[in-house]
């Protein structure tokens, strides 16, 4: 709902006492009923929000590629050259900027040559995920035996259809550097100049024109599935792989496999080894890739990777807050790794990329047996998304890309599919609501609200009361706010320092139950609706944030 400037003036005249209070405290008399305050400081710029923070991730894992994106050209499911049309259309609506592919752990087992040329002749290979302990996927399904129907050309077609840029993850663990150079050549060499560029043009979805892939990850989780390296060993390998990559006039941006969540030793070991060779090495490195999942809902009882997880749908209130708490660690992770990076690369030529993030629950809610790591997504997961994206905005000077894991049928997905069925998850709606932040100038915001209280492992615990981020695009301010409190609304006054508010509109994602989620039978159980925002007597916005909600306020300034 929007409020016009005239209504604001009338309200202001009616509340002189409120204006006096406003001058003294910074907030208006109308705030008497408010129990929370937000201040947006539009003159305190943080940095431009790189649209690539809204990036995606597609791995050959379970139901992501097969059943998710690729349905095949002869399918009765609406498709464009074998690619599911519903996903393409939905990704266009959110202006998907970049997609990471083909893994994940899969990337370090993958030979890109298996996925090119005549589809009928492509080899069938054991998928990296074949031994995933919780999987009930049939032994001969594409989740376990990779048929390679979807490879580089098909992925590039997917990017072209959606308008997203490709971000390729190259195999460092099990292929020599030469294969990396040749994949770059296959993708980027000018038409008909080399054997590989000719191969690109021939075969299915062939392209005479080079793909001009800019983003190249070199290894994935090289501390674990990507080779069990020490950070020092990996730094040596990374430098070697980068030593002579053919350019073809494309401004290549290389990304290195960064830490597992809070592992500062990985960052320190890698950066110190790079620095030993020379500070210039950071000029070659666009991004340092942090991975952080929200998974541990055990309330401090265990840090075990399996025992610490909970069900995606059947969770109690402690597990609700614990998941948000785990997601909220992103802030300290960004700050911690950034500080260490700066000790070796003081000019911060290398930025942070969070190329895997999202929630990771216990297996059991996947909608098909082939969907390894597939899980339902509730309103709680939408709050994980809003908390994470807002954190990236608040660190727009540090984070240049982020890739939610993963696009469809896996972990923190935006889509659920099975054969001809298709649904948007609540996460999709957060991405859609937050779009005005893309490319805008992040500005500082201050939140003050009563803490949310809950019981953690039998003891009283708290989580912050309101949080979010703000950005400016010309005269339009976008403020996104999460109220994590599962039961209490927050009557809030929102002041904008450095400008006057002319009008405002609110859009909110919430549901009566934090367990609410979208299914094929009820695909609109969680979707956004318009909210009621007004301008108070002191010129500040007055808004009531619903319990367990994500809100976007679009504010027109003068
Ligand atoms: O996203 C699922 C997996 O999580 C990725 O393959 C891997 O990089 C991470 O451990």
mmCIF file of N, CA and C in Angstrom, residues 322-444:
data_model
loop_
_atom_site.group_PDB
_atom_site.id
_atom_site.type_symbol
_atom_site.label_atom_id
_atom_site.label_comp_id
_atom_site.label_asym_id
_atom_site.label_seq_id
_atom_site.Cartn_x
_atom_site.Cartn_y
_atom_site.Cartn_z
ATOM 1 N N UNK A 322 17.360 -22.075 15.967
ATOM 2 C CA UNK A 322 18.739 -22.548 15.803
ATOM 3 C C UNK A 322 19.177 -22.500 14.337
ATOM 4 N N UNK A 323 18.251 -22.794 13.433
ATOM 5 C CA UNK A 323 18.623 -22.733 12.011
ATOM 6 C C UNK A 323 18.924 -21.286 11.613
ATOM 7 N N UNK A 324 18.084 -20.361 12.103
ATOM 8 C CA UNK A 324 18.328 -18.945 11.778
ATOM 9 C C UNK A 324 19.653 -18.484 12.381
ATOM 10 N N UNK A 325 19.922 -18.955 13.582
ATOM 11 C CA UNK A 325 21.187 -18.604 14.246
ATOM 12 C C UNK A 325 22.375 -19.094 13.418
ATOM 13 N N UNK A 326 22.263 -20.312 12.872
ATOM 14 C CA UNK A 326 23.358 -20.866 12.064
ATOM 15 C C UNK A 326 23.528 -20.041 10.774
ATOM 16 N N UNK A 327 22.397 -19.676 10.161
ATOM 17 C CA UNK A 327 22.474 -18.840 8.944
ATOM 18 C C UNK A 327 23.119 -17.494 9.261
ATOM 19 N N UNK A 328 22.810 -16.976 10.434
ATOM 20 C CA UNK A 328 23.277 -15.646 10.817
ATOM 21 C C UNK A 328 24.788 -15.594 11.054
ATOM 22 N N UNK A 329 25.419 -16.772 11.149
ATOM 23 C CA UNK A 329 26.880 -16.800 11.308
ATOM 24 C C UNK A 329 27.579 -16.198 10.090
ATOM 25 N N UNK A 330 26.850 -16.126 8.987
ATOM 26 C CA UNK A 330 27.442 -15.606 7.748
ATOM 27 C C UNK A 330 28.148 -14.276 7.989
ATOM 28 N N UNK A 331 27.546 -13.440 8.820
ATOM 29 C CA UNK A 331 28.115 -12.108 9.068
ATOM 30 C C UNK A 331 29.540 -12.220 9.629
ATOM 31 N N UNK A 332 29.707 -13.000 10.689
ATOM 32 C CA UNK A 332 31.029 -13.092 11.314
ATOM 33 C C UNK A 332 32.000 -13.851 10.405
ATOM 34 N N UNK A 333 31.472 -14.766 9.580
ATOM 35 C CA UNK A 333 32.363 -15.482 8.659
ATOM 36 C C UNK A 333 32.941 -14.515 7.632
ATOM 37 N N UNK A 334 32.094 -13.682 7.081
ATOM 38 C CA UNK A 334 32.566 -12.704 6.087
ATOM 39 C C UNK A 334 33.604 -11.787 6.733
ATOM 40 N N UNK A 335 33.264 -11.285 7.908
ATOM 41 C CA UNK A 335 34.182 -10.342 8.566
ATOM 42 C C UNK A 335 35.504 -11.024 8.930
ATOM 43 N N UNK A 336 35.412 -12.247 9.452
ATOM 44 C CA UNK A 336 36.621 -12.965 9.891
ATOM 45 C C UNK A 336 37.549 -13.280 8.729
ATOM 46 N N UNK A 337 37.002 -13.830 7.657
ATOM 47 C CA UNK A 337 37.864 -14.195 6.519
ATOM 48 C C UNK A 337 38.405 -12.942 5.829
ATOM 49 N N UNK A 338 37.581 -11.914 5.755
ATOM 50 C CA UNK A 338 38.002 -10.662 5.111
ATOM 51 C C UNK A 338 39.205 -10.065 5.840
ATOM 52 N N UNK A 339 39.160 -10.127 7.160
ATOM 53 C CA UNK A 339 40.265 -9.575 7.953
ATOM 54 C C UNK A 339 41.556 -10.337 7.661
ATOM 55 N N UNK A 340 41.470 -11.660 7.648
ATOM 56 C CA UNK A 340 42.680 -12.465 7.371
ATOM 57 C C UNK A 340 43.172 -12.201 5.946
ATOM 58 N N UNK A 341 42.251 -12.138 4.997
ATOM 59 C CA UNK A 341 42.647 -11.872 3.604
ATOM 60 C C UNK A 341 43.414 -10.552 3.526
ATOM 61 N N UNK A 342 42.954 -9.566 4.276
ATOM 62 C CA UNK A 342 43.560 -8.236 4.240
ATOM 63 C C UNK A 342 44.966 -8.209 4.817
ATOM 64 N N UNK A 343 45.311 -9.169 5.663
ATOM 65 C CA UNK A 343 46.670 -9.201 6.217
ATOM 66 C C UNK A 343 47.695 -9.492 5.116
ATOM 67 N N UNK A 344 47.275 -10.227 4.100
ATOM 68 C CA UNK A 344 48.203 -10.623 3.018
ATOM 69 C C UNK A 344 47.946 -9.853 1.726
ATOM 70 N N UNK A 345 46.726 -9.379 1.576
ATOM 71 C CA UNK A 345 46.326 -8.655 0.363
ATOM 72 C C UNK A 345 45.665 -7.352 0.832
ATOM 73 N N UNK A 346 46.508 -6.430 1.338
ATOM 74 C CA UNK A 346 45.942 -5.249 2.003
ATOM 75 C C UNK A 346 45.066 -4.396 1.089
ATOM 76 N N UNK A 347 45.307 -4.464 -0.206
ATOM 77 C CA UNK A 347 44.461 -3.661 -1.116
ATOM 78 C C UNK A 347 43.170 -4.403 -1.473
ATOM 79 N N UNK A 348 43.038 -5.591 -0.940
ATOM 80 C CA UNK A 348 41.827 -6.398 -1.180
ATOM 81 C C UNK A 348 41.496 -6.507 -2.667
ATOM 82 N N UNK A 349 42.520 -6.910 -3.427
ATOM 83 C CA UNK A 349 42.273 -7.131 -4.859
ATOM 84 C C UNK A 349 41.367 -8.342 -5.036
ATOM 85 N N UNK A 350 41.531 -9.309 -4.121
ATOM 86 C CA UNK A 350 40.661 -10.491 -4.146
ATOM 87 C C UNK A 350 39.463 -10.247 -3.227
ATOM 88 N N UNK A 351 38.268 -10.509 -3.762
ATOM 89 C CA UNK A 351 37.032 -10.284 -2.986
ATOM 90 C C UNK A 351 36.445 -11.637 -2.563
ATOM 91 N N UNK A 352 35.432 -11.550 -1.740
ATOM 92 C CA UNK A 352 34.768 -12.777 -1.282
ATOM 93 C C UNK A 352 33.645 -13.179 -2.230
ATOM 94 N N UNK A 353 33.540 -14.474 -2.447
ATOM 95 C CA UNK A 353 32.441 -15.068 -3.208
ATOM 96 C C UNK A 353 31.874 -16.177 -2.309
ATOM 97 N N UNK A 354 30.584 -16.125 -2.043
ATOM 98 C CA UNK A 354 29.986 -17.184 -1.197
ATOM 99 C C UNK A 354 29.261 -18.121 -2.165
ATOM 100 N N UNK A 355 30.018 -19.061 -2.758
ATOM 101 C CA UNK A 355 29.415 -19.788 -3.880
ATOM 102 C C UNK A 355 28.676 -21.055 -3.470
ATOM 103 N N UNK A 356 28.477 -21.244 -2.178
ATOM 104 C CA UNK A 356 27.502 -22.239 -1.691
ATOM 105 C C UNK A 356 26.943 -21.726 -0.378
ATOM 106 N N UNK A 357 25.651 -21.521 -0.333
ATOM 107 C CA UNK A 357 25.000 -21.129 0.925
ATOM 108 C C UNK A 357 23.556 -21.626 0.899
ATOM 109 N N UNK A 358 22.990 -21.734 2.088
ATOM 110 C CA UNK A 358 21.594 -22.171 2.191
ATOM 111 C C UNK A 358 21.416 -23.114 3.360
ATOM 112 N N UNK A 359 20.234 -23.681 3.493
ATOM 113 C CA UNK A 359 19.993 -24.610 4.606
ATOM 114 C C UNK A 359 20.187 -26.051 4.124
ATOM 115 N N UNK A 360 20.593 -26.894 5.046
ATOM 116 C CA UNK A 360 20.859 -28.303 4.733
ATOM 117 C C UNK A 360 20.235 -29.132 5.857
ATOM 118 N N UNK A 361 19.118 -29.795 5.538
ATOM 119 C CA UNK A 361 18.395 -30.557 6.549
ATOM 120 C C UNK A 361 18.691 -32.049 6.422
ATOM 121 N N UNK A 362 18.188 -32.788 7.400
ATOM 122 C CA UNK A 362 18.293 -34.249 7.378
ATOM 123 C C UNK A 362 17.490 -34.786 6.188
ATOM 124 N N UNK A 363 17.952 -35.885 5.604
ATOM 125 C CA UNK A 363 17.224 -36.473 4.468
ATOM 126 C C UNK A 363 15.843 -36.941 4.916
ATOM 127 N N UNK A 364 14.918 -37.024 3.964
ATOM 128 C CA UNK A 364 13.603 -37.579 4.292
ATOM 129 C C UNK A 364 12.444 -36.817 3.688
ATOM 130 N N UNK A 365 12.674 -35.562 3.237
ATOM 131 C CA UNK A 365 11.563 -34.821 2.637
ATOM 132 C C UNK A 365 11.739 -34.647 1.128
ATOM 133 N N UNK A 366 12.718 -35.362 0.560
ATOM 134 C CA UNK A 366 12.898 -35.272 -0.897
ATOM 135 C C UNK A 366 11.644 -35.834 -1.580
ATOM 136 N N UNK A 367 11.256 -35.206 -2.706
ATOM 137 C CA UNK A 367 9.975 -35.592 -3.299
ATOM 138 C C UNK A 367 10.101 -36.711 -4.328
ATOM 139 N N UNK A 368 11.317 -37.143 -4.619
ATOM 140 C CA UNK A 368 11.510 -38.304 -5.493
ATOM 141 C C UNK A 368 12.782 -39.009 -5.034
ATOM 142 N N UNK A 369 12.838 -40.310 -5.229
ATOM 143 C CA UNK A 369 13.978 -41.076 -4.700
ATOM 144 C C UNK A 369 15.291 -40.657 -5.358
ATOM 145 N N UNK A 370 15.208 -40.103 -6.571
ATOM 146 C CA UNK A 370 16.440 -39.705 -7.270
ATOM 147 C C UNK A 370 16.956 -38.328 -6.808
ATOM 148 N N UNK A 371 16.156 -37.638 -6.021
ATOM 149 C CA UNK A 371 16.547 -36.271 -5.626
ATOM 150 C C UNK A 371 17.461 -36.308 -4.399
ATOM 151 N N UNK A 372 18.701 -36.711 -4.597
ATOM 152 C CA UNK A 372 19.658 -36.728 -3.478
ATOM 153 C C UNK A 372 19.789 -35.322 -2.914
ATOM 154 N N UNK A 373 19.848 -35.233 -1.616
ATOM 155 C CA UNK A 373 19.925 -33.950 -0.911
ATOM 156 C C UNK A 373 18.733 -33.047 -1.244
ATOM 157 N N UNK A 374 17.667 -33.660 -1.746
ATOM 158 C CA UNK A 374 16.449 -32.878 -1.983
ATOM 159 C C UNK A 374 15.724 -32.683 -0.665
ATOM 160 N N UNK A 375 15.087 -31.545 -0.483
ATOM 161 C CA UNK A 375 14.390 -31.287 0.774
ATOM 162 C C UNK A 375 13.306 -30.238 0.563
ATOM 163 N N UNK A 376 12.260 -30.325 1.373
ATOM 164 C CA UNK A 376 11.222 -29.303 1.318
ATOM 165 C C UNK A 376 11.786 -27.986 1.855
ATOM 166 N N UNK A 377 11.145 -26.905 1.478
ATOM 167 C CA UNK A 377 11.566 -25.576 1.924
ATOM 168 C C UNK A 377 10.375 -24.855 2.547
ATOM 169 N N UNK A 378 10.497 -24.545 3.819
ATOM 170 C CA UNK A 378 9.388 -23.891 4.526
ATOM 171 C C UNK A 378 9.628 -22.384 4.621
ATOM 172 N N UNK A 379 8.698 -21.741 5.310
ATOM 173 C CA UNK A 379 8.871 -20.314 5.601
ATOM 174 C C UNK A 379 10.191 -20.077 6.344
ATOM 175 N N UNK A 380 10.557 -21.024 7.228
ATOM 176 C CA UNK A 380 11.836 -20.892 7.954
ATOM 177 C C UNK A 380 13.003 -20.758 6.982
ATOM 178 N N UNK A 381 12.998 -21.522 5.899
ATOM 179 C CA UNK A 381 14.088 -21.445 4.919
ATOM 180 C C UNK A 381 14.073 -20.111 4.175
ATOM 181 N N UNK A 382 12.868 -19.573 3.980
ATOM 182 C CA UNK A 382 12.790 -18.245 3.345
ATOM 183 C C UNK A 382 13.477 -17.212 4.234
ATOM 184 N N UNK A 383 13.361 -17.381 5.553
ATOM 185 C CA UNK A 383 14.048 -16.456 6.464
ATOM 186 C C UNK A 383 15.564 -16.666 6.430
ATOM 187 N N UNK A 384 15.985 -17.909 6.217
ATOM 188 C CA UNK A 384 17.425 -18.159 6.005
ATOM 189 C C UNK A 384 17.889 -17.383 4.773
ATOM 190 N N UNK A 385 17.067 -17.388 3.726
ATOM 191 C CA UNK A 385 17.427 -16.662 2.495
ATOM 192 C C UNK A 385 17.500 -15.165 2.753
ATOM 193 N N UNK A 386 16.498 -14.616 3.428
ATOM 194 C CA UNK A 386 16.500 -13.160 3.629
ATOM 195 C C UNK A 386 17.652 -12.739 4.533
ATOM 196 N N UNK A 387 17.905 -13.524 5.577
ATOM 197 C CA UNK A 387 19.023 -13.191 6.487
ATOM 198 C C UNK A 387 20.346 -13.223 5.714
ATOM 199 N N UNK A 388 20.519 -14.216 4.862
ATOM 200 C CA UNK A 388 21.778 -14.362 4.120
ATOM 201 C C UNK A 388 21.948 -13.231 3.099
ATOM 202 N N UNK A 389 20.902 -12.973 2.319
ATOM 203 C CA UNK A 389 21.008 -11.933 1.284
ATOM 204 C C UNK A 389 21.217 -10.562 1.922
ATOM 205 N N UNK A 390 20.502 -10.302 3.020
ATOM 206 C CA UNK A 390 20.711 -9.014 3.699
ATOM 207 C C UNK A 390 22.146 -8.890 4.208
ATOM 208 N N UNK A 391 22.697 -9.992 4.676
ATOM 209 C CA UNK A 391 24.098 -9.963 5.136
ATOM 210 C C UNK A 391 25.024 -9.615 3.968
ATOM 211 N N UNK A 392 24.780 -10.209 2.811
ATOM 212 C CA UNK A 392 25.630 -9.893 1.647
ATOM 213 C C UNK A 392 25.530 -8.405 1.302
ATOM 214 N N UNK A 393 24.323 -7.856 1.382
ATOM 215 C CA UNK A 393 24.178 -6.416 1.071
ATOM 216 C C UNK A 393 24.984 -5.567 2.055
ATOM 217 N N UNK A 394 24.903 -5.947 3.334
ATOM 218 C CA UNK A 394 25.610 -5.138 4.343
ATOM 219 C C UNK A 394 27.122 -5.223 4.144
ATOM 220 N N UNK A 395 27.559 -6.206 3.347
ATOM 221 C CA UNK A 395 28.993 -6.346 3.052
ATOM 222 C C UNK A 395 29.225 -6.247 1.537
ATOM 223 N N UNK A 396 28.496 -5.328 0.932
ATOM 224 C CA UNK A 396 28.576 -5.177 -0.524
ATOM 225 C C UNK A 396 29.972 -4.762 -0.975
ATOM 226 N N UNK A 397 30.756 -4.224 -0.073
ATOM 227 C CA UNK A 397 32.136 -3.846 -0.408
ATOM 228 C C UNK A 397 33.061 -5.062 -0.425
ATOM 229 N N UNK A 398 32.604 -6.177 0.103
ATOM 230 C CA UNK A 398 33.463 -7.372 0.221
ATOM 231 C C UNK A 398 32.984 -8.542 -0.642
ATOM 232 N N UNK A 399 31.666 -8.707 -0.738
ATOM 233 C CA UNK A 399 31.103 -9.900 -1.403
ATOM 234 C C UNK A 399 30.679 -9.522 -2.831
ATOM 235 N N UNK A 400 31.294 -10.182 -3.832
ATOM 236 C CA UNK A 400 30.992 -9.820 -5.220
ATOM 237 C C UNK A 400 30.117 -10.850 -5.930
ATOM 238 N N UNK A 401 29.950 -12.001 -5.296
ATOM 239 C CA UNK A 401 29.070 -13.012 -5.889
ATOM 240 C C UNK A 401 28.633 -13.966 -4.783
ATOM 241 N N UNK A 402 27.448 -14.526 -4.941
ATOM 242 C CA UNK A 402 26.998 -15.598 -4.043
ATOM 243 C C UNK A 402 26.115 -16.520 -4.874
ATOM 244 N N UNK A 403 26.154 -17.814 -4.539
ATOM 245 C CA UNK A 403 25.400 -18.800 -5.328
ATOM 246 C C UNK A 403 24.642 -19.687 -4.365
ATOM 247 N N UNK A 404 23.340 -19.562 -4.392
ATOM 248 C CA UNK A 404 22.519 -20.348 -3.476
ATOM 249 C C UNK A 404 22.581 -21.813 -3.905
ATOM 250 N N UNK A 405 22.710 -22.699 -2.898
ATOM 251 C CA UNK A 405 22.848 -24.129 -3.194
ATOM 252 C C UNK A 405 21.550 -24.852 -2.798
ATOM 253 N N UNK A 406 20.905 -25.412 -3.809
ATOM 254 C CA UNK A 406 21.139 -25.366 -5.244
ATOM 255 C C UNK A 406 19.827 -24.976 -5.932
ATOM 256 N N UNK A 407 19.854 -24.851 -7.244
ATOM 257 C CA UNK A 407 18.728 -24.242 -7.951
ATOM 258 C C UNK A 407 17.401 -24.989 -7.794
ATOM 259 N N UNK A 408 17.454 -26.308 -7.942
ATOM 260 C CA UNK A 408 16.200 -27.066 -8.010
ATOM 261 C C UNK A 408 16.381 -28.461 -7.419
ATOM 262 N N UNK A 409 15.404 -28.885 -6.628
ATOM 263 C CA UNK A 409 15.354 -30.254 -6.076
ATOM 264 C C UNK A 409 16.548 -30.611 -5.202
ATOM 265 N N UNK A 410 17.231 -29.638 -4.648
ATOM 266 C CA UNK A 410 18.432 -29.933 -3.868
ATOM 267 C C UNK A 410 18.688 -28.820 -2.853
ATOM 268 N N UNK A 411 18.746 -29.172 -1.588
ATOM 269 C CA UNK A 411 19.062 -28.225 -0.523
ATOM 270 C C UNK A 411 18.155 -26.992 -0.599
ATOM 271 N N UNK A 412 18.757 -25.785 -0.658
ATOM 272 C CA UNK A 412 17.977 -24.547 -0.488
ATOM 273 C C UNK A 412 17.357 -24.081 -1.818
ATOM 274 N N UNK A 413 16.575 -24.931 -2.423
ATOM 275 C CA UNK A 413 16.138 -24.707 -3.807
ATOM 276 C C UNK A 413 15.094 -23.603 -3.969
ATOM 277 N N UNK A 414 15.107 -23.047 -5.163
ATOM 278 C CA UNK A 414 14.053 -22.097 -5.547
ATOM 279 C C UNK A 414 12.883 -22.803 -6.217
ATOM 280 N N UNK A 415 13.150 -24.030 -6.717
ATOM 281 C CA UNK A 415 12.117 -24.766 -7.446
ATOM 282 C C UNK A 415 12.078 -26.217 -6.994
ATOM 283 N N UNK A 416 10.860 -26.781 -7.045
ATOM 284 C CA UNK A 416 10.682 -28.216 -6.895
ATOM 285 C C UNK A 416 10.039 -28.718 -8.172
ATOM 286 N N UNK A 417 10.566 -29.811 -8.703
ATOM 287 C CA UNK A 417 9.967 -30.391 -9.903
ATOM 288 C C UNK A 417 9.931 -31.898 -9.741
ATOM 289 N N UNK A 418 8.995 -32.503 -10.405
ATOM 290 C CA UNK A 418 9.029 -33.960 -10.571
ATOM 291 C C UNK A 418 8.204 -34.275 -11.803
ATOM 292 N N UNK A 419 8.879 -34.805 -12.811
ATOM 293 C CA UNK A 419 8.239 -35.047 -14.104
ATOM 294 C C UNK A 419 7.536 -33.765 -14.564
ATOM 295 N N UNK A 420 6.175 -33.797 -14.726
ATOM 296 C CA UNK A 420 5.537 -32.580 -15.248
ATOM 297 C C UNK A 420 5.114 -31.614 -14.143
ATOM 298 N N UNK A 421 5.438 -31.912 -12.897
ATOM 299 C CA UNK A 421 5.008 -31.036 -11.799
ATOM 300 C C UNK A 421 6.091 -30.004 -11.486
ATOM 301 N N UNK A 422 5.622 -28.839 -11.080
ATOM 302 C CA UNK A 422 6.543 -27.725 -10.868
ATOM 303 C C UNK A 422 5.990 -26.803 -9.780
ATOM 304 N N UNK A 423 6.822 -26.393 -8.854
ATOM 305 C CA UNK A 423 6.383 -25.427 -7.824
ATOM 306 C C UNK A 423 7.532 -24.491 -7.467
ATOM 307 N N UNK A 424 7.173 -23.271 -7.130
ATOM 308 C CA UNK A 424 8.146 -22.311 -6.595
ATOM 309 C C UNK A 424 8.218 -22.519 -5.089
ATOM 310 N N UNK A 425 9.403 -22.458 -4.527
ATOM 311 C CA UNK A 425 9.514 -22.543 -3.065
ATOM 312 C C UNK A 425 9.446 -21.119 -2.485
ATOM 313 N N UNK A 426 9.276 -20.989 -1.168
ATOM 314 C CA UNK A 426 9.297 -19.652 -0.554
ATOM 315 C C UNK A 426 10.603 -18.909 -0.847
ATOM 316 N N UNK A 427 11.699 -19.640 -1.042
ATOM 317 C CA UNK A 427 12.987 -18.980 -1.337
ATOM 318 C C UNK A 427 12.907 -18.165 -2.626
ATOM 319 N N UNK A 428 12.210 -18.715 -3.613
ATOM 320 C CA UNK A 428 12.066 -17.989 -4.883
ATOM 321 C C UNK A 428 11.452 -16.619 -4.626
ATOM 322 N N UNK A 429 10.447 -16.600 -3.760
ATOM 323 C CA UNK A 429 9.752 -15.332 -3.521
ATOM 324 C C UNK A 429 10.678 -14.307 -2.860
ATOM 325 N N UNK A 430 11.597 -14.779 -2.020
ATOM 326 C CA UNK A 430 12.556 -13.844 -1.420
ATOM 327 C C UNK A 430 13.442 -13.253 -2.518
ATOM 328 N N UNK A 431 13.934 -14.098 -3.414
ATOM 329 C CA UNK A 431 14.767 -13.608 -4.517
ATOM 330 C C UNK A 431 13.991 -12.576 -5.346
ATOM 331 N N UNK A 432 12.740 -12.866 -5.598
ATOM 332 C CA UNK A 432 11.921 -11.956 -6.420
ATOM 333 C C UNK A 432 11.688 -10.633 -5.678
ATOM 334 N N UNK A 433 11.364 -10.715 -4.382
ATOM 335 C CA UNK A 433 11.093 -9.494 -3.608
ATOM 336 C C UNK A 433 12.328 -8.606 -3.489
ATOM 337 N N UNK A 434 13.512 -9.238 -3.406
ATOM 338 C CA UNK A 434 14.745 -8.488 -3.144
ATOM 339 C C UNK A 434 15.368 -7.903 -4.424
ATOM 340 N N UNK A 435 14.747 -8.149 -5.561
ATOM 341 C CA UNK A 435 15.359 -7.714 -6.835
ATOM 342 C C UNK A 435 15.767 -6.234 -6.899
ATOM 343 N N UNK A 436 14.980 -5.313 -6.303
ATOM 344 C CA UNK A 436 15.407 -3.906 -6.419
ATOM 345 C C UNK A 436 16.777 -3.629 -5.789
ATOM 346 N N UNK A 437 17.259 -4.525 -4.952
ATOM 347 C CA UNK A 437 18.603 -4.326 -4.382
ATOM 348 C C UNK A 437 19.700 -4.549 -5.431
ATOM 349 N N UNK A 438 19.401 -5.308 -6.482
ATOM 350 C CA UNK A 438 20.446 -5.699 -7.437
ATOM 351 C C UNK A 438 21.010 -4.453 -8.132
ATOM 352 N N UNK A 439 22.282 -4.235 -7.976
ATOM 353 C CA UNK A 439 22.944 -3.102 -8.628
ATOM 354 C C UNK A 439 22.748 -1.775 -7.909
ATOM 355 N N UNK A 440 22.012 -1.775 -6.789
ATOM 356 C CA UNK A 440 21.786 -0.532 -6.043
ATOM 357 C C UNK A 440 22.950 -0.277 -5.076
ATOM 358 N N UNK A 441 22.963 0.900 -4.486
ATOM 359 C CA UNK A 441 24.019 1.289 -3.553
ATOM 360 C C UNK A 441 23.592 0.880 -2.132
ATOM 361 N N UNK A 442 24.320 -0.041 -1.536
ATOM 362 C CA UNK A 442 23.982 -0.430 -0.158
ATOM 363 C C UNK A 442 24.308 0.725 0.776
ATOM 364 N N UNK A 443 23.391 1.026 1.685
ATOM 365 C CA UNK A 443 23.632 2.086 2.673
ATOM 366 C C UNK A 443 23.411 1.504 4.068
ATOM 367 N N UNK A 444 23.984 2.186 5.030
ATOM 368 C CA UNK A 444 23.943 1.642 6.399
ATOM 369 C C UNK A 444 22.550 1.757 7.002
#
